[in-house]
CSV table of C-alpha atoms in Angstrom, one decimal:
chain,number,residue,atom,x,y,z
A,20,MET,CA,0.2,-0.2,-0.2
A,21,LYS,CA,2.7,2.8,0.9
A,22,ASN,CA,4.6,1.7,-2.2
A,23,LYS,CA,1.1,2.2,-4.1
A,24,ILE,CA,0.9,6.0,-2.4
A,25,THR,CA,4.5,7.1,-3.0
A,26,PHE,CA,4.1,6.1,-6.7
A,27,LEU,CA,0.7,8.1,-6.8
A,28,VAL,CA,2.6,11.1,-5.6
A,29,LEU,CA,5.9,10.5,-7.5
A,30,PHE,CA,3.5,10.1,-10.7
A,31,THR,CA,1.3,13.8,-9.6
A,32,ILE,CA,4.5,15.1,-9.1
A,33,LEU,CA,6.2,14.6,-12.6
A,34,SER,CA,2.4,15.3,-14.5
A,35,VAL,CA,2.5,18.6,-13.1
A,36,LYS,CA,6.0,19.3,-14.0
A,37,LEU,CA,5.4,18.3,-17.8
A,38,ILE,CA,2.1,20.1,-17.9
A,39,GLY,CA,4.1,23.0,-16.9
A,40,GLN,CA,6.5,22.0,-19.5
A,41,ASN,CA,3.8,22.2,-22.1
A,42,THR,CA,2.5,25.1,-21.5
A,43,ALA,CA,5.6,27.0,-21.7
A,44,ILE,CA,5.2,30.5,-24.0
A,45,VAL,CA,7.2,30.1,-27.4
A,46,PRO,CA,7.0,32.3,-29.9
A,47,LYS,CA,7.3,31.6,-33.3
A,48,LYS,CA,9.0,34.4,-36.1
A,49,ILE,CA,6.7,34.7,-39.2
A,50,GLU,CA,7.9,35.0,-42.2
A,51,LEU,CA,6.7,38.7,-44.1
A,52,ASN,CA,4.0,37.2,-47.0
A,53,LYS,CA,2.7,35.2,-43.5
A,54,ILE,CA,1.6,37.9,-41.5
A,55,PRO,CA,-2.2,37.7,-41.6
A,56,LYS,CA,-4.0,40.0,-43.7
A,57,GLU,CA,-6.0,41.4,-40.9
A,58,ILE,CA,-3.0,42.4,-39.4
A,59,LYS,CA,-2.6,46.2,-40.0
A,60,TYR,CA,0.7,48.3,-40.1
A,61,THR,CA,2.9,51.1,-41.0
A,62,GLY,CA,6.7,51.0,-42.0
A,63,LYS,CA,8.9,48.0,-42.5
A,64,VAL,CA,8.7,44.9,-40.9
A,65,LYS,CA,11.5,44.8,-38.6
A,66,ASN,CA,10.3,41.8,-36.6
A,67,ALA,CA,7.2,39.3,-36.5
A,68,VAL,CA,6.1,36.9,-33.9
A,69,SER,CA,3.4,34.2,-32.8
A,70,TRP,CA,2.5,32.3,-29.4
A,71,LYS,CA,0.0,31.3,-27.8
A,72,ASP,CA,-0.6,32.3,-23.7
A,73,LYS,CA,-3.9,33.0,-21.6
A,74,LEU,CA,-4.8,35.6,-24.1
A,75,GLY,CA,-4.8,33.2,-27.1
A,76,GLU,CA,-3.6,33.6,-29.9
A,77,ASN,CA,-1.5,36.5,-30.1
A,78,ILE,CA,0.6,38.4,-32.8
A,79,VAL,CA,3.2,41.1,-32.4
A,80,VAL,CA,5.0,43.2,-35.2
A,81,LEU,CA,7.5,45.5,-34.8
A,82,THR,CA,8.2,47.9,-37.9
A,83,GLU,CA,10.5,51.0,-39.0
A,84,THR,CA,9.7,53.3,-41.2
A,85,GLY,CA,13.2,55.1,-41.5
A,86,GLU,CA,14.2,58.5,-42.3
A,87,PHE,CA,11.8,60.6,-45.0
A,88,THR,CA,11.3,64.0,-46.0
A,89,THR,CA,9.2,66.4,-43.5
A,90,LYS,CA,6.1,68.0,-45.2
A,91,ASN,CA,5.8,71.4,-44.8
A,92,SER,CA,8.9,71.9,-43.3
A,93,ASP,CA,11.3,75.4,-43.4
A,94,SER,CA,14.6,73.1,-44.1
A,95,GLU,CA,15.1,71.6,-47.2
A,96,ASP,CA,16.9,68.8,-45.1
A,97,SER,CA,14.3,68.3,-42.5
A,98,ARG,CA,13.4,64.6,-42.6
A,99,ASP,CA,11.3,62.4,-39.8
A,100,ALA,CA,11.4,59.1,-39.0
A,101,ALA,CA,9.2,56.8,-36.8
A,102,LEU,CA,8.6,53.6,-35.2
A,103,TYR,CA,5.9,51.2,-34.4
A,104,ALA,CA,5.0,48.3,-32.4
A,105,TYR,CA,1.4,46.4,-32.2
A,106,HIS,CA,0.2,43.6,-30.4
A,107,TYR,CA,-2.6,41.9,-31.9
A,108,ILE,CA,-5.1,39.1,-30.4
A,109,LEU,CA,-6.4,36.9,-33.1
A,110,SER,CA,-9.5,35.3,-32.0
A,111,GLY,CA,-10.5,33.4,-35.7
A,112,LYS,CA,-10.4,35.2,-38.6
A,113,ASP,CA,-11.2,38.8,-36.2
A,114,SER,CA,-8.0,40.4,-34.9
A,115,LYS,CA,-8.1,43.2,-31.9
A,116,LEU,CA,-5.9,45.3,-31.6
A,117,ASN,CA,-4.4,44.8,-27.7
A,118,TRP,CA,-1.7,48.0,-28.1
A,119,LYS,CA,0.2,50.1,-30.0
A,120,ILE,CA,3.8,51.6,-29.5
A,121,TYR,CA,4.4,54.9,-31.6
A,122,ASP,CA,7.6,56.8,-31.1
A,123,PHE,CA,9.1,59.7,-33.4
A,124,ILE,CA,11.6,62.4,-34.5
A,125,HIS,CA,9.9,65.2,-36.7
A,126,ASP,CA,11.8,67.8,-38.4
A,127,CYS,CA,15.3,67.0,-38.0
A,128,PRO,CA,18.0,68.8,-40.4
A,129,VAL,CA,20.8,66.7,-38.9
A,130,ASP,CA,21.3,63.1,-38.3
A,131,ILE,CA,18.4,61.5,-37.1
A,132,GLU,CA,17.1,58.4,-35.6
A,133,ALA,CA,14.2,55.7,-35.0
A,134,ASN,CA,15.4,52.2,-34.5
A,135,PHE,CA,14.3,49.3,-32.3
A,136,VAL,CA,18.4,48.1,-30.8
A,137,LYS,CA,19.1,45.3,-32.4
A,138,ASN,CA,18.9,41.5,-30.4
A,139,THR,CA,16.5,43.2,-27.9
A,140,PHE,CA,12.9,42.1,-28.8
A,141,ASN,CA,11.7,39.3,-26.5
A,142,ILE,CA,9.4,37.4,-24.8
A,143,THR,CA,8.9,36.2,-21.8
A,144,ASP,CA,6.8,34.6,-18.9
A,145,LEU,CA,9.0,35.7,-15.9
A,146,ASN,CA,6.4,35.2,-13.6
A,147,LYS,CA,5.1,32.4,-14.4
A,148,ASP,CA,1.5,33.8,-14.9
A,149,GLY,CA,0.9,32.1,-18.0
A,150,ILE,CA,0.8,35.3,-20.1
A,151,ALA,CA,3.5,36.5,-22.4
A,152,GLU,CA,6.3,40.1,-20.7
A,153,ILE,CA,6.7,41.1,-24.4
A,154,TRP,CA,9.8,43.4,-24.5
A,155,VAL,CA,10.8,45.9,-26.8
A,156,MET,CA,13.8,48.2,-26.7
A,157,TYR,CA,14.7,51.1,-29.2
A,158,THR,CA,16.5,54.5,-29.4
A,159,THR,CA,15.7,58.4,-30.8
A,160,VAL,CA,17.3,61.2,-31.5
A,161,CYS,CA,18.1,64.7,-33.5
A,162,HIS,CA,21.4,65.9,-33.2
A,163,GLY,CA,24.5,67.1,-35.4
A,164,ASP,CA,26.9,65.7,-32.9
A,165,VAL,CA,28.2,63.6,-30.3
A,166,SER,CA,25.8,63.4,-28.2
A,167,PRO,CA,23.7,60.5,-26.5
A,168,SER,CA,20.2,58.7,-27.8
A,169,THR,CA,17.2,58.8,-25.8
A,170,MET,CA,16.7,54.9,-25.4
A,171,LYS,CA,13.6,52.9,-23.7
A,172,ILE,CA,12.3,49.7,-22.8
A,173,ILE,CA,8.9,49.4,-22.9
A,174,MET,CA,7.5,45.9,-21.6
A,175,HIS,CA,3.4,44.9,-22.0
A,176,GLU,CA,2.1,42.4,-20.1
A,177,GLY,CA,-1.6,42.2,-21.2
A,178,ASN,CA,-2.6,45.9,-20.9
A,179,GLU,CA,-0.2,47.1,-18.4
A,180,LYS,CA,2.3,49.0,-19.6
A,181,PHE,CA,6.1,49.3,-18.1
A,182,SER,CA,8.8,52.3,-18.9
A,183,MET,CA,12.1,52.3,-18.7
A,184,ARG,CA,13.5,55.7,-19.9
A,185,GLY,CA,16.7,57.5,-20.0
A,186,GLU,CA,19.7,57.5,-22.2
A,187,ASN,CA,22.7,55.2,-24.5
A,188,LYS,CA,26.3,56.0,-23.2
A,189,VAL,CA,28.5,57.6,-25.8
A,190,LYS,CA,32.3,57.8,-25.4
A,191,VAL,CA,33.3,62.0,-25.6
A,192,ASP,CA,36.9,61.3,-25.2
A,193,GLU,CA,39.2,58.5,-23.7
A,194,LYS,CA,38.5,59.6,-20.0
A,195,ARG,CA,34.8,60.9,-20.3
A,196,TYR,CA,31.4,59.6,-21.3
A,197,LEU,CA,27.9,61.5,-21.7
A,198,GLY,CA,24.3,59.5,-20.9
A,199,GLY,CA,23.4,55.7,-19.2
A,200,LYS,CA,21.2,56.8,-16.6
A,201,TYR,CA,17.7,55.3,-16.8
A,202,THR,CA,14.5,55.4,-14.8
A,203,PHE,CA,12.1,53.1,-14.0
A,204,ASP,CA,8.5,54.3,-14.1
A,205,LYS,CA,5.8,52.9,-11.6
A,206,PRO,CA,4.6,50.2,-12.5
A,207,PHE,CA,8.3,48.6,-12.9
A,208,ASN,CA,8.5,49.7,-9.0
A,209,ASP,CA,6.0,48.7,-7.8
A,210,GLY,CA,6.2,45.1,-10.3
A,211,PRO,CA,7.6,42.2,-9.4
A,212,ALA,CA,12.2,42.1,-8.7
A,213,ALA,CA,12.4,39.8,-11.9
A,214,PHE,CA,10.7,42.2,-14.5
A,215,ARG,CA,13.3,45.1,-13.2
A,216,GLU,CA,16.6,42.7,-13.0
A,217,TYR,CA,15.5,41.3,-16.5
A,218,ALA,CA,15.4,45.5,-17.7
A,219,LYS,CA,18.6,46.5,-15.6
A,220,LYS,CA,20.6,43.3,-17.6
A,221,LEU,CA,19.1,44.2,-20.8
A,222,TRP,CA,19.7,47.9,-20.3
A,223,GLN,CA,23.2,47.1,-19.1
A,224,LYS,CA,24.2,44.9,-22.1
A,225,HIS,CA,22.9,47.6,-24.6
A,226,VAL,CA,23.4,51.0,-23.2
A,227,ASN,CA,26.7,51.5,-25.3
A,228,LYS,CA,26.5,53.5,-28.2
A,229,VAL,CA,27.6,51.2,-31.1
A,230,TRP,CA,29.0,53.7,-34.1
A,231,GLU,CA,27.8,52.1,-37.4
């Protein structure tokens, strides 16, 4: 009898572990020609993924416009640039826009930037609640000198938004750097420590400006 009870306990534990493994959030890359027609976006696609979680079937699309001429500007050299991130939840043939990120630089006559930071977009489930955390990191700037860019990490979990804002770090001479600092918003400060730790590591890994 004792052996049977032990076997049942071990079987139950193993089953729970397997169930947990099967419910892991696994994002899959979507090729450009495979993005459903009902998913609307502006700009050139930089990344697109899908996954399933407690919210259902999800799609996130990241886009950039690149530089384009500013309309009705006093300067012939002025350009605009923008970036977008879209989170759609699918239900059959219907799609619902859950949230959208839109950031931009307008009327810039010098160097302009509105770009996602390479190799930073990610889907996680750090708090193991079955709802994906969607991480987006990008920089924006209009400058004609060696100065930091505005840098942001925006994370969404469901309808909740978490923001980390600051500047990247640039080397101005052999011993001096500018930028690199950041602040968390209230949702980040009040949220799980795992969110802040992930954000800090992501920031530190990509804080230094890489000149291309």
